[in-house]
PDB file of C-alpha atoms in Angstrom:
ATOM      1  CA  MET A 445      -4.256  25.314 -11.569  1.00 48.00           C
ATOM      2  CA  THR A 446      -6.069  22.575 -13.509  1.00 59.00           C
ATOM      3  CA  ASP A 447      -7.827  19.534 -12.042  1.00 57.00           C
ATOM      4  CA  ALA A 448      -4.986  17.351 -13.332  1.00 57.00           C
ATOM      5  CA  ASP A 449      -2.447  19.519 -11.480  1.00 54.00           C
ATOM      6  CA  GLN A 450      -4.427  19.216  -8.248  1.00 51.00           C
ATOM      7  CA  ARG A 451      -4.652  15.421  -8.568  1.00 55.00           C
ATOM      8  CA  ARG A 452      -0.901  15.208  -9.196  1.00 57.00           C
ATOM      9  CA  GLU A 453      -0.105  17.258  -6.070  1.00 54.00           C
ATOM     10  CA  ALA A 454      -2.632  15.556  -3.770  1.00 57.00           C
ATOM     11  CA  PRO A 455      -1.162  12.762  -1.663  1.00 70.00           C
ATOM     12  CA  SER A 456      -2.265   9.304  -2.703  1.00 82.00           C
ATOM     13  CA  ARG A 457      -4.852   7.662  -0.469  1.00 86.00           C
ATOM     14  CA  TYR A 458      -3.263   4.280  -1.135  1.00 87.00           C
ATOM     15  CA  ARG A 459       0.374   3.353  -0.712  1.00 87.00           C
ATOM     16  CA  CYS A 460       2.035   0.301  -2.164  1.00 88.00           C
ATOM     17  CA  ILE A 461       5.429  -0.754  -0.855  1.00 88.00           C
ATOM     18  CA  GLU A 462       7.379  -3.666  -2.324  1.00 91.00           C
ATOM     19  CA  PHE A 463      10.575  -5.246  -1.049  1.00 88.00           C
ATOM     20  CA  GLU A 464      12.395  -8.560  -1.192  1.00 90.00           C
ATOM     21  CA  ASP A 465      12.936 -10.732   1.859  1.00 85.00           C
ATOM     22  CA  ASP A 466      16.071 -12.779   2.547  1.00 87.00           C
ATOM     23  CA  ASP A 467      14.844 -15.554   0.231  1.00 85.00           C
ATOM     24  CA  ALA A 468      14.348 -13.059  -2.648  1.00 85.00           C
ATOM     25  CA  ASP A 469      10.552 -13.361  -2.353  1.00 85.00           C
ATOM     26  CA  THR A 470       8.715 -10.143  -3.163  1.00 87.00           C
ATOM     27  CA  ILE A 471       6.616  -8.789  -0.295  1.00 83.00           C
ATOM     28  CA  THR A 472       3.955  -6.185  -1.056  1.00 84.00           C
ATOM     29  CA  ILE A 473       2.253  -3.973   1.513  1.00 84.00           C
ATOM     30  CA  VAL A 474      -0.871  -2.046   0.511  1.00 85.00           C
ATOM     31  CA  GLN A 475      -2.008   0.723   2.857  1.00 87.00           C
ATOM     32  CA  ASP A 476      -5.209   2.797   2.850  1.00 89.00           C
ATOM     33  CA  THR A 477      -4.077   6.023   4.525  1.00 88.00           C
ATOM     34  CA  GLU A 478      -7.662   7.053   5.324  1.00 90.00           C
ATOM     35  CA  ASN A 479      -8.879   3.754   6.793  1.00 91.00           C
ATOM     36  CA  ASP A 480      -6.581   1.944   9.217  1.00 85.00           C
ATOM     37  CA  ARG A 481      -9.051  -0.956   9.408  1.00 90.00           C
ATOM     38  CA  ALA A 482      -9.074  -1.641   5.662  1.00 86.00           C
ATOM     39  CA  TRP A 483      -8.001  -5.085   4.523  1.00 81.00           C
ATOM     40  CA  ILE A 484      -7.434  -7.117   1.411  1.00 79.00           C
ATOM     41  CA  GLN A 485      -7.671 -10.845   0.938  1.00 80.00           C
ATOM     42  CA  SER A 486      -4.775 -12.888  -0.374  1.00 80.00           C
ATOM     43  CA  THR A 487      -4.063 -16.521  -1.115  1.00 84.00           C
ATOM     44  CA  VAL A 488      -0.627 -16.156   0.510  1.00 82.00           C
ATOM     45  CA  ALA A 489       0.106 -15.446   4.156  1.00 78.00           C
ATOM     46  CA  LEU A 490       3.444 -15.031   5.903  1.00 77.00           C
ATOM     47  CA  PRO A 491       4.210 -14.531   9.583  1.00 81.00           C
ATOM     48  CA  VAL A 492       5.202 -11.005  10.538  1.00 77.00           C
ATOM     49  CA  GLU A 493       8.292 -10.552  12.648  1.00 76.00           C
ATOM     50  CA  PRO A 494       8.758  -7.311  14.602  1.00 70.00           C
TER      51      PRO A 494
END
């Protein structure tokens, strides 16, 4: 197995999920699977509803 094959099979540390809300705005969630306290800074903030 080559290094490229191992990288392809290894799970990604970061996940990016995109979806549209009811107003057709695109929402993006970025997750660091190894650090649950990681954060990013954005110029846009929206309230989160459970």
